[in-house]
Coordinates of C-alpha atoms and ligand atoms in Angstrom, one line a residue:
X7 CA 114.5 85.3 111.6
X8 CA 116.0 84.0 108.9
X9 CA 116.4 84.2 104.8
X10 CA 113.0 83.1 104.8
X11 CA 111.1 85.4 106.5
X12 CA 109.2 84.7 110.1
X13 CA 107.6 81.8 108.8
X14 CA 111.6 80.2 108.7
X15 CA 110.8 80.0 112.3
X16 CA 108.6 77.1 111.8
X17 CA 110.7 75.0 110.5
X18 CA 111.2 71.7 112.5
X19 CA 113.5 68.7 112.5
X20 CA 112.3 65.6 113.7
X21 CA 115.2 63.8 114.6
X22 CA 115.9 60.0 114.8
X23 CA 112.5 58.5 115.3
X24 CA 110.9 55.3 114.1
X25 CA 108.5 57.0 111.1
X26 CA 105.2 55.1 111.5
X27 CA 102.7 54.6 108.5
X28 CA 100.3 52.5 107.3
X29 CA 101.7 50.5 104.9
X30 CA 106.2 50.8 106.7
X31 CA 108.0 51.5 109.6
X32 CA 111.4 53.3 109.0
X33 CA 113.9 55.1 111.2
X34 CA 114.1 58.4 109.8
X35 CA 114.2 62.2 110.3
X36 CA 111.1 64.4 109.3
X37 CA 111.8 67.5 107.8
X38 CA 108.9 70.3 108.5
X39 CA 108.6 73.4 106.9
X40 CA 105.4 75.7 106.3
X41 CA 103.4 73.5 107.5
X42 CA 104.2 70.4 105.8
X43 CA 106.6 67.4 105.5
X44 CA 109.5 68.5 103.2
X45 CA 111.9 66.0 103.4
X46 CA 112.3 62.3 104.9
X47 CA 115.4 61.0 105.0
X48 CA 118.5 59.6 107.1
X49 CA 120.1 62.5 108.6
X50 CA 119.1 65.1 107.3
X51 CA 120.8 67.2 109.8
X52 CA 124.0 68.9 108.4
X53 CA 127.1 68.0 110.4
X54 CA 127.6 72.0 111.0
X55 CA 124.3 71.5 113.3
X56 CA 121.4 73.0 113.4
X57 CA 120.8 76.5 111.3
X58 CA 118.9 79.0 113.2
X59 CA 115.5 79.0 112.7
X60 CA 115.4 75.2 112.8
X61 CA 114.2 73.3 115.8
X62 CA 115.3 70.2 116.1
X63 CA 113.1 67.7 118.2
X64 CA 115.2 64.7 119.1
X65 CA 112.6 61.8 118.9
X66 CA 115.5 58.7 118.9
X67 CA 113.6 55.6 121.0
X68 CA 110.2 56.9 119.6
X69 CA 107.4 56.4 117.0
X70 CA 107.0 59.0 114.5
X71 CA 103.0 58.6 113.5
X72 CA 100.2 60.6 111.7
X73 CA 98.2 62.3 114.2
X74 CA 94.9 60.3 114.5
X75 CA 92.1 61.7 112.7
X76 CA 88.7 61.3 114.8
X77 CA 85.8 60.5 112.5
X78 CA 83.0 61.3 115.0
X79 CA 82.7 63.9 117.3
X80 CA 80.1 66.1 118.3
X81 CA 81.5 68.9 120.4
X82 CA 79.1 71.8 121.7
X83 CA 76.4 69.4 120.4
X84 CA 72.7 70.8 121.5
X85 CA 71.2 67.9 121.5
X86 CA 67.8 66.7 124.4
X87 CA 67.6 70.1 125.9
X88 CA 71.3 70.3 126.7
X89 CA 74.8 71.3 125.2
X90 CA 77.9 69.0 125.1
X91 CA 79.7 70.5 127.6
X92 CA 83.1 70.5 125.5
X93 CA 82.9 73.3 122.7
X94 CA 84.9 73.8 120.0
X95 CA 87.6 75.0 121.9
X96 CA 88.3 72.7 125.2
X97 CA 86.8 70.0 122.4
X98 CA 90.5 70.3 120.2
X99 CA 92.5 71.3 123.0
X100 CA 91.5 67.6 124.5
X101 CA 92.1 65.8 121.0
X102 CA 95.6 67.7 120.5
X103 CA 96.8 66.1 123.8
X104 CA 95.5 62.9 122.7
X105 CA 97.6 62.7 119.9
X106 CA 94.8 63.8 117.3
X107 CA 95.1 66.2 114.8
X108 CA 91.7 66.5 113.2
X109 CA 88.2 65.6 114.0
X110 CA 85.2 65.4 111.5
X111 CA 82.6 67.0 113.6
X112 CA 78.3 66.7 112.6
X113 CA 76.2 69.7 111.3
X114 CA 72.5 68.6 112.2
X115 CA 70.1 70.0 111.2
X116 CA 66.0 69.8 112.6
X117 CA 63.6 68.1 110.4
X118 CA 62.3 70.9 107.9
X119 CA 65.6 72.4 108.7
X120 CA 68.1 73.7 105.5
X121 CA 71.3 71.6 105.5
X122 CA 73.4 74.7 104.0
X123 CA 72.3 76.6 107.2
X124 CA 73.1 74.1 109.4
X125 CA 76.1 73.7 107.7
X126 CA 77.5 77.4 108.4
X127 CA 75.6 77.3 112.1
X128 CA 78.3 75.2 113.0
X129 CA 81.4 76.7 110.5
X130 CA 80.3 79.6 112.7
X131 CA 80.7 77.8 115.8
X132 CA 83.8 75.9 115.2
X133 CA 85.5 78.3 113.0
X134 CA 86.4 80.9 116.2
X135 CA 87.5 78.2 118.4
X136 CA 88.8 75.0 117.1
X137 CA 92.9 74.5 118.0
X138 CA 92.9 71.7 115.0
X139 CA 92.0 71.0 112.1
X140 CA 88.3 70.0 111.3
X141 CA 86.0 68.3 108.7
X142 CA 82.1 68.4 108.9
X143 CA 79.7 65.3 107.9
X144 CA 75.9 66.5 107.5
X145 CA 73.0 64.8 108.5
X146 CA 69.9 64.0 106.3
X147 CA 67.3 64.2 108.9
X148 CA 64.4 64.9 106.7
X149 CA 64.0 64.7 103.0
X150 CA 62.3 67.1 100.3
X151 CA 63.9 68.5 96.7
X152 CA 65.2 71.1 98.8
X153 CA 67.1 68.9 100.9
X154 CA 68.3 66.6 97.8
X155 CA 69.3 70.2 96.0
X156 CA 71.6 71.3 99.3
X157 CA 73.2 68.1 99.3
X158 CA 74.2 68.3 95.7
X159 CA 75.5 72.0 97.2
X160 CA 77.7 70.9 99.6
X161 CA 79.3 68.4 97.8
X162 CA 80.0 70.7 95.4
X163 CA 80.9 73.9 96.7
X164 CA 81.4 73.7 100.3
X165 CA 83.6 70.7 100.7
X166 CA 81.3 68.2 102.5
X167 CA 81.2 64.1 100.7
X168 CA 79.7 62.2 103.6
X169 CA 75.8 62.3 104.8
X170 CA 74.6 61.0 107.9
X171 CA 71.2 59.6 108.3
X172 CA 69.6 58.5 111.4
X173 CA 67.6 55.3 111.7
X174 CA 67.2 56.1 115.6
X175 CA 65.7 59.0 117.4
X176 CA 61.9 59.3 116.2
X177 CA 60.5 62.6 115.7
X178 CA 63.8 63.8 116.4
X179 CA 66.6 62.6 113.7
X180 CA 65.0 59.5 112.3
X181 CA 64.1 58.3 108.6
X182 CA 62.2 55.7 107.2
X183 CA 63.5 53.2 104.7
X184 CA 61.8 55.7 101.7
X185 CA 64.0 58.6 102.5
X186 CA 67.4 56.5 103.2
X187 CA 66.4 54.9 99.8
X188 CA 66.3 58.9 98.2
X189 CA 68.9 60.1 100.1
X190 CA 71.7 56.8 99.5
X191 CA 70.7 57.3 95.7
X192 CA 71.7 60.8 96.0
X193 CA 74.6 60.2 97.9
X194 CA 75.5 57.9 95.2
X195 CA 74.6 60.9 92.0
X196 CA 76.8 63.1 93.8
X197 CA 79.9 61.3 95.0
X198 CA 79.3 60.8 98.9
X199 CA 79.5 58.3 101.4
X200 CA 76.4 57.3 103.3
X201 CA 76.3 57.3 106.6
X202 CA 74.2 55.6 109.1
X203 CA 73.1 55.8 112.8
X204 CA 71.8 51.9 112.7
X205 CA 69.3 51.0 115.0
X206 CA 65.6 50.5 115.0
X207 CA 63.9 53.6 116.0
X208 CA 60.3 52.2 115.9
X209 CA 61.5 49.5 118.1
X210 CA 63.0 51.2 120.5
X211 CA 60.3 53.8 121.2
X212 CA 57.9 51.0 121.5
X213 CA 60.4 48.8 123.8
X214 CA 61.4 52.2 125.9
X215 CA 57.3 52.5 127.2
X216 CA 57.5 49.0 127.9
X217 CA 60.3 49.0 130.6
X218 CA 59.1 52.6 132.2
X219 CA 56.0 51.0 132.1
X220 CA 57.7 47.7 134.3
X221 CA 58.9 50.8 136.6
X222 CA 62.6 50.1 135.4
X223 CA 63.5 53.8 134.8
X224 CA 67.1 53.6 135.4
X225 CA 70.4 53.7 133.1
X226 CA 69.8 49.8 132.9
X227 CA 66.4 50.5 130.6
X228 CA 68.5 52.0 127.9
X229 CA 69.7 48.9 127.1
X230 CA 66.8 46.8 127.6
X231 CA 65.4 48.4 125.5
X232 CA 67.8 48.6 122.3
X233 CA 69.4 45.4 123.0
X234 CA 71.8 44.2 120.3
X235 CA 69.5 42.9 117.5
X236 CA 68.2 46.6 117.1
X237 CA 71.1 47.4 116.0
X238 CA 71.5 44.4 113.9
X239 CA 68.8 44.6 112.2
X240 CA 69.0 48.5 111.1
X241 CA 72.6 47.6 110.2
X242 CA 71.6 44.5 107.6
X243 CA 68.3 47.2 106.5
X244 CA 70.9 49.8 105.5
X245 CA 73.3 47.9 103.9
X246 CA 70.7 46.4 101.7
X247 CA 69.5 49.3 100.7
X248 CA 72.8 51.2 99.9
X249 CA 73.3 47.8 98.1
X250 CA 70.7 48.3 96.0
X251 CA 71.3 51.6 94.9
X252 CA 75.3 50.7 94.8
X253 CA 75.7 53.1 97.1
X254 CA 78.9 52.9 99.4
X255 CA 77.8 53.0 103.1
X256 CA 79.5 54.1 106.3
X257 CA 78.5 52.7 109.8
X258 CA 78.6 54.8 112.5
X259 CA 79.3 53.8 115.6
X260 CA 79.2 49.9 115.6
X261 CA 78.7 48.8 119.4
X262 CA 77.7 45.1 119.3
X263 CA 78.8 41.9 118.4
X264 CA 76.1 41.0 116.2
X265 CA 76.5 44.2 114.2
X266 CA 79.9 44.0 113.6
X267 CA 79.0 40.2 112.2
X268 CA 76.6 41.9 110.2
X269 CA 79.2 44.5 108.2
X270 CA 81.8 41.5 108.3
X271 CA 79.7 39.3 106.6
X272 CA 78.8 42.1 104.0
X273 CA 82.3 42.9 103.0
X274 CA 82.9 39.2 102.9
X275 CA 80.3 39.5 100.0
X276 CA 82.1 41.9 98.3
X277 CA 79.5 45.4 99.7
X278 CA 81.5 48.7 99.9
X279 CA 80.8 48.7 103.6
X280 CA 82.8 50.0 106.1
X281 CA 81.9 49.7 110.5
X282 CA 83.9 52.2 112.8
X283 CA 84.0 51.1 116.4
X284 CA 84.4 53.9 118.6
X285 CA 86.8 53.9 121.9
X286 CA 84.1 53.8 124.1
X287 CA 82.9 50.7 122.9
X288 CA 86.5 49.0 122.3
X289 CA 87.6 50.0 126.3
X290 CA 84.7 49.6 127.9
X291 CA 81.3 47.9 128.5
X292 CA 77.7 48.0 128.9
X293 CA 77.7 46.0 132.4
X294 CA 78.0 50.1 133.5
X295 CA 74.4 50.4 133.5
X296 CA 74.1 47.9 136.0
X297 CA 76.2 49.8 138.5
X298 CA 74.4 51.0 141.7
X299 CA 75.8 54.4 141.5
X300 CA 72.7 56.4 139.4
X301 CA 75.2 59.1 138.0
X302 CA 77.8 56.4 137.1
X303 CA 75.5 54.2 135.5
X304 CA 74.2 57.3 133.8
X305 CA 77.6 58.5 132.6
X306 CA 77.3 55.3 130.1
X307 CA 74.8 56.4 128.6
X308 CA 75.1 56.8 124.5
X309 CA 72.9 55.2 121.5
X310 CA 73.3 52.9 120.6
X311 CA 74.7 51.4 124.0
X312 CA 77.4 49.9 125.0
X313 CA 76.6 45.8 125.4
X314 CA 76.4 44.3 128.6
X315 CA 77.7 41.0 127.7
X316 CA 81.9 41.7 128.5
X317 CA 83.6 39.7 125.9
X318 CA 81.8 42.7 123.4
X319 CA 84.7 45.5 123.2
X320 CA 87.9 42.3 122.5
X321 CA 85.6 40.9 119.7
X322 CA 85.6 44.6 118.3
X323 CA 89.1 44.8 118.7
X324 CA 89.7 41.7 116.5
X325 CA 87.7 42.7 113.9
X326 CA 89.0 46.3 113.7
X327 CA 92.5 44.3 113.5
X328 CA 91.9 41.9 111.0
X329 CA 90.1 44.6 108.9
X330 CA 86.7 43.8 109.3
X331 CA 86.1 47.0 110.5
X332 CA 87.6 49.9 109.3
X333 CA 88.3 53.2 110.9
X334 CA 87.7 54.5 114.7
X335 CA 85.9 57.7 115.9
X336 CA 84.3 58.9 119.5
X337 CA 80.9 59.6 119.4
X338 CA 82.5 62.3 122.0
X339 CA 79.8 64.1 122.9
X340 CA 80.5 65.1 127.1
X341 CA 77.3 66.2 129.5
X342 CA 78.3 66.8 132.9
X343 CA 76.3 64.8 135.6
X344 CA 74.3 67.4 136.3
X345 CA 73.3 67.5 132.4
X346 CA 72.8 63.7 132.9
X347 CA 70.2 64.4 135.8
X348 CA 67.6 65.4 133.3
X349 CA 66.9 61.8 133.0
X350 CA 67.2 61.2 136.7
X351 CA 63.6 59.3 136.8
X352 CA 63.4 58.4 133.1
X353 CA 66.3 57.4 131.2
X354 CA 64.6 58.5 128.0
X355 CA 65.6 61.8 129.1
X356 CA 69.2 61.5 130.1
X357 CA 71.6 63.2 127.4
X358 CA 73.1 60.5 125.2
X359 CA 77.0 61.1 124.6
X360 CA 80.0 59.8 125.9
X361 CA 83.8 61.2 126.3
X362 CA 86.4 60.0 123.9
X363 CA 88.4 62.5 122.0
X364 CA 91.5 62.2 124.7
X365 CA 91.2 59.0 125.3
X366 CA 90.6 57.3 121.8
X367 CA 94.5 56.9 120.4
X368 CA 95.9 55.7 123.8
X369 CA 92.7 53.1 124.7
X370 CA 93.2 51.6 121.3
X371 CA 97.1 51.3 121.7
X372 CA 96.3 49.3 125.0
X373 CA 93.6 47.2 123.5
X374 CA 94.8 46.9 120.6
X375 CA 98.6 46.8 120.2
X376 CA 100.1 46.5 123.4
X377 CA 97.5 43.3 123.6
X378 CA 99.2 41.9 120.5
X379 CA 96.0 42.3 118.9
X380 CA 97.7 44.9 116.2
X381 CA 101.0 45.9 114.5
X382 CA 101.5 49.8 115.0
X383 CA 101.1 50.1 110.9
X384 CA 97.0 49.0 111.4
X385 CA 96.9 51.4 114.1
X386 CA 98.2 53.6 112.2
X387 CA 95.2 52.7 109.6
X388 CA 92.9 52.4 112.3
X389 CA 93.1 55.7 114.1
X390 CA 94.0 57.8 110.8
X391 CA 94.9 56.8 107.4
X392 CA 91.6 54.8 106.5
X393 CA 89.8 57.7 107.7
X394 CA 92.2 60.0 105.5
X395 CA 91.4 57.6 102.3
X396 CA 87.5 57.3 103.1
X397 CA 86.8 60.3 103.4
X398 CA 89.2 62.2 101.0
X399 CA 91.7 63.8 102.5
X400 CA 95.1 60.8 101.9
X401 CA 97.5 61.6 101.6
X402 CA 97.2 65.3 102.7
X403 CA 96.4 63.5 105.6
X404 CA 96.6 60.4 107.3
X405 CA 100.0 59.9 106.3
X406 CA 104.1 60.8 106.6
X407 CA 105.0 61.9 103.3
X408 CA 106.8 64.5 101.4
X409 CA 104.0 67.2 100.6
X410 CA 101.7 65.7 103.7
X411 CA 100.7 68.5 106.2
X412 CA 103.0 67.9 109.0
X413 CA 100.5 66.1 111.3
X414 CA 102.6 64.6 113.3
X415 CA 102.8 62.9 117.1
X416 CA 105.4 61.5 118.8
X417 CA 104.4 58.6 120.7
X418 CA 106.2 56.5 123.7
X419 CA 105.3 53.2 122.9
X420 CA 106.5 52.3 126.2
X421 CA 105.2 55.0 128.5
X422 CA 102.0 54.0 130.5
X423 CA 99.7 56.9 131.8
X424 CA 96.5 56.2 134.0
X425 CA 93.1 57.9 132.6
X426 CA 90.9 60.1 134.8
X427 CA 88.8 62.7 134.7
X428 CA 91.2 64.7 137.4
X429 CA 93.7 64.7 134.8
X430 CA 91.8 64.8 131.5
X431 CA 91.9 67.9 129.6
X432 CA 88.1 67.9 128.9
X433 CA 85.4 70.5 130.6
X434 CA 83.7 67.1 131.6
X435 CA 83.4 66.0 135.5
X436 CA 83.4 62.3 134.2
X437 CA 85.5 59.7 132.6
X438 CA 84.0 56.1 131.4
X439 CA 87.6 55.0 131.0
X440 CA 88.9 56.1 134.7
X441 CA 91.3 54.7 136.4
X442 CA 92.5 52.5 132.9
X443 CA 96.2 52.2 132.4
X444 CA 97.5 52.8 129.4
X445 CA 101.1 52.0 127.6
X446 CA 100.9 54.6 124.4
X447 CA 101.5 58.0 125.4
X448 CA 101.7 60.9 123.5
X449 CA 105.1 62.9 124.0
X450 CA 104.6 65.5 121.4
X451 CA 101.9 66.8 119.1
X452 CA 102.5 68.7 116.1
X453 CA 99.4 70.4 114.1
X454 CA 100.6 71.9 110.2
X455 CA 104.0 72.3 111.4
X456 CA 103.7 73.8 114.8
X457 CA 104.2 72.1 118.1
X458 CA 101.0 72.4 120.0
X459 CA 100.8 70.6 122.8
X460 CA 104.6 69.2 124.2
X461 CA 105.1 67.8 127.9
X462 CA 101.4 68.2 129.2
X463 CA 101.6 72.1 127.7
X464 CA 99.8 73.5 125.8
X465 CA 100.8 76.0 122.7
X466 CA 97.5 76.7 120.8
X467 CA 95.1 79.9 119.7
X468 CA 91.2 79.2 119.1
X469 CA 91.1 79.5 115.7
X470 CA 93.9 78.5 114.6
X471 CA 92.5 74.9 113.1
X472 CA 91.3 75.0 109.6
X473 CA 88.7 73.9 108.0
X474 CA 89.4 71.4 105.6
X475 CA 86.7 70.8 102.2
X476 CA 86.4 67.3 101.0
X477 CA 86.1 66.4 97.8
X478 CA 83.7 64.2 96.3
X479 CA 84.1 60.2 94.5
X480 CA 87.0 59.6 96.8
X481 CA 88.9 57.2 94.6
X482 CA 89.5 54.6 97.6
X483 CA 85.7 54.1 97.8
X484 CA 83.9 55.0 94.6
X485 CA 86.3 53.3 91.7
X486 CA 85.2 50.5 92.7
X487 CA 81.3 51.7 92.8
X488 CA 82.0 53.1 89.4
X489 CA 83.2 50.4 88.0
X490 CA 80.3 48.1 89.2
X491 CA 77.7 50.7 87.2
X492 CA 79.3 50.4 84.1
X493 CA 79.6 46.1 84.4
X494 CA 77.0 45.1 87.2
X495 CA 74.2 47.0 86.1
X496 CA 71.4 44.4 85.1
X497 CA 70.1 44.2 81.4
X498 CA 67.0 43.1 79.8
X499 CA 66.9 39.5 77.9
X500 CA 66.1 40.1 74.6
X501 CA 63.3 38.0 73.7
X502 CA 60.6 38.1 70.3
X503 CA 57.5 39.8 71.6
X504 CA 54.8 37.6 73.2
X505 CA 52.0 37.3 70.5
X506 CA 49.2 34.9 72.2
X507 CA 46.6 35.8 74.0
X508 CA 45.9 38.2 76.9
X509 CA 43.2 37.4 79.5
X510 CA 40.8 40.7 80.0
X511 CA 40.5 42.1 83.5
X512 CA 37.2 43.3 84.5
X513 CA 37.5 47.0 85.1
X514 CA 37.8 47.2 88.9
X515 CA 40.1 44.5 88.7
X516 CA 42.3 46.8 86.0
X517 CA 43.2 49.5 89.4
X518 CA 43.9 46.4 91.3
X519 CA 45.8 45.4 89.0
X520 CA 48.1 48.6 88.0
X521 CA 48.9 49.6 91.5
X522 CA 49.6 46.1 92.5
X523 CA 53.1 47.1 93.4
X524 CA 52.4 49.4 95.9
X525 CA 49.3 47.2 97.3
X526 CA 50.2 43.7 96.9
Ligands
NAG617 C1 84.5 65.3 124.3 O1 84.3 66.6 123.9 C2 84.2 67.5 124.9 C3 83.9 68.8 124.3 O2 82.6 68.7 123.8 C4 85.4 67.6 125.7 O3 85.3 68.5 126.8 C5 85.7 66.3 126.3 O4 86.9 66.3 126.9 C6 85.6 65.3 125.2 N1 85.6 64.0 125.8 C7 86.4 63.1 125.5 C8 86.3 61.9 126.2 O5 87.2 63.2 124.7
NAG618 C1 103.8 79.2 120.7 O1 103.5 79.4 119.3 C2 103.9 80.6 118.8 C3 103.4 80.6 117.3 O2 102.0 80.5 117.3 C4 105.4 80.8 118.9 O3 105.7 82.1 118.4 C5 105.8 80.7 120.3 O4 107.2 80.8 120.4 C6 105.3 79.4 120.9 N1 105.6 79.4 122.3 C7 106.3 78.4 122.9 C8 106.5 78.5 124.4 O5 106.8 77.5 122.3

């Protein structure tokens, strides 16, 4: 133990490596001490070697990167009569050997439900277990003055700046365009992002009793019916509205073609938009449900879906390179087949949720760099630092810095590994991504300054993750918001008062006439 006390101990030296960010590459050593990067530098080892009390990593041939943040997970999620099967626990163990360091997880809360109490529900649930450290989103899935009053709450006190609402999921989750109106406004009052679940949940309800009703029952009739334009059309809905209200809007979850289009269109046109693809639907495809195997087909199963038509998860891939669409999460949210069953003769009833949280920083190094598709600074932005600036937390996280925690992987480039659920550190029996080979393999992960998970072993305490408060108006998203209230908002033409004459309405007319907004 030295000068320093035991916390000396935790000082690391990453040695040699090429020290990945967003914006440069650079060969250089990474200095880590309580926690966080305290020096970055060309050989910053003394010639004398190492003193004790410093471990040096020797990282020479490898990238240096931020570990990835996830933006959407939902571990130990109850959710249609079941419970993810990961928890908090075997949830961060499996992101930590991915090579992520944090996940933002979903406190959801039932319709009539208080959001603060869902809020600490799951702080109470995560808190005990998590190996890295977390963020929470909540969800909006009803709306009163109560529920606008709790969101001005969290904001505030609790550290929470981004609001999911669901436009999917009747009776369940869903809201109308009336509430996403109230609650993007409010979003907007109190500095959040908005954050959507965009597909039509009218539709699909209506469109799910038609294919039962044609005796297709299978995986295939979640699909059929939410095919593509669903998700289109909620996606165009909600950024209109958060338009309206200059409200800046987060897409969960963008799975098709014609709703990436959509939020690439809308960014084209200058809307604070931004779409996360999530690995599932950037690795694999929606021909799944087709497959003759029930419980495979059924493994697929997430909402919105992934797209049968093959060519869906490369166009994804090019717009999440060229910056078209902006940040990547998992939707990782693991039933076991035998959770799946419940929807064995109606696949209305079979769990929706996916795996991911492993898988997510290696599928999207295949996809996406080793495919030339991207340099490894935008997958450096895509799997962490636009996440980090979005949702408040750059450069804490989401980047290699002096003063950043020391969030750190060390990735072999070159190194191919070959997903499966035998290997997989997850407590689910499934893996959509089996058997896929992929270069990018994390050698090393580091989580605030200690070495967690190092050669396929594990060094972690549930627990030991932190949770980490957001503030509000991040500046990467609402200067420019700001800026548009005080020079976009429109003004009245001033014009002398009209003087002539004014036809008289009979009086039954007159109610017609007042409320003709609302009745047209
Ligand atoms: C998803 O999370 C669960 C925990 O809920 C975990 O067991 C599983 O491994 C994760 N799946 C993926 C694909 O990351
Ligand atoms: C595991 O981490 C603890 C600190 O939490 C450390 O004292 C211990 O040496 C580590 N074990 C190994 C095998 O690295």
């Amino acid at each position: 133990i030295g000068p320093r006390g035991p916390l000396a101990m935790s000082r690391l030296l990453i040695r040699g490596g090429r020290v990945v960010n967003d914006d440069l590459s650079q060969v250089a050593d990474v200095l880590v001490e309580d926690g966080v990067v305290r020096a970055l530098g060309r050989d910053l080892l003394p010639p004398e070697g190492a003193p004790a009390g410093l471990r040096v990593i020797d990282a020479a041939g490898q990238l240096v990167l931020p570990g990835g943040i996830d933006t959407h997970t939902h571990l130990q999620f109850p959710f249609m009569g079941s419970r993810s099967v990961d928890d908090f626990h075997q949830g961060t163990k499996a992101a930590l050997a991915g090579g992520t360091t944090m996940i933002i997880d979903f406190a959801i809360p039932q319709k009539g439900g208080s959001l603060l109490e869902a809020f600490e529900t799951w702080r109470s649930w995560a808190d005990p277990k998590v190996c890295c450290d977390y963020s929470l989103h909540v969800a909006v899935t009803w709306w009163s003055d109560q529920v606008k009053e709790e969101m001005k709450i969290l904001a505030r006190d609790k550290g929470v700046n981004s609001f999911k609402m669901f436009m999917a999921y009747r009776d369940l989750y869903m809201v109308g365009d009336k509430e996403l109106y109230a609650a993007f406004s409010q979003c907007k009052e109190i500095g959040a992002i908005a954050q959507v679940h965009a597909e039509n949940g009218d539709l699909i309800a209506e469109e799910a009793k038609k294919m039962l009703a044609l005796g297709i029952t299978g995986p295939e009739g979640h699909e059929l019916c939410r095919p593509e334009a669903v998700e289109a059309e909620a996606t165009l809905r909600a950024i209109t509205i958060a338009s309206a209200v200059n409200c800046p809007l987060y897409v969960v979850h963008v799975m098709s073609k014609s709703a990436a289009k959509v939020i690439a269109d809308a960014r084209r046109d200058g809307k604070v938009v931004y779409g996360e693809p999530i690995a599932a639907g950037l690795g694999t495809d929606g021909t799944h449900y087709w497959n003759k195997e029930w419980h495979h087909a059924a493994h697929y199963v997430m909402g919105p879906p992934l797209r049968p038509d093959p060519s869906t998860p490369g166009f994804l891939m090019n717009l999440l390179a060229n910056d078209d669409l902006t940040t990547t999460g998992t939707d990782n949210c693991t039933f076991n087949t035998c959770q799946k069953a419940l929807g064995k003769d109606d696949f209305t009833k079979i769990p929706n949720g996916v795996n991911g949280v492993e898988d997510r920083m290696s599928v999207i190094w295949e996809k996406g760099v080793h495919s030339g598709k991207m340099d490894e600074n935008r997958f450096v932005a895509v799997t962490s630092t636009n996440a980090a600036k979005i949702f408040n937390l750059y450069p804490r996280k989401g980047r290699i810095a002096v003063g950043s925690d020391a969030d750190i992987v060390i990735w072999d480039p070159k190194a191919t590994r070959t997903i499966s659920a035998k290997t997989h550190h997850q407590a689910v029996d499934f893996n959509i991504f089996e058997g896929m080979v992929c270069h990018g393999v994390p050698l090393v992960t580091i989580s605030r300054g200690k070495v967690v998970y190092e050669a396929g072993v594990f060094n972690v305490t549930a627990g030991e993750g932190k949770f980490i408060p957001r503030k509000p108006f991040a500046e990467y998203v609402y200067q420019r918001i700001q800026q548009r209230d005080q020079t976009c908002t429109p003004v009245p033409v001033e014009r002398a008062p009209y003087k002539g004459e004014v036809s008289k309405l009979k009086p039954k007319d007159s109610t017609v006439g007042t409320t003709m907004q609302d009745h047209p």
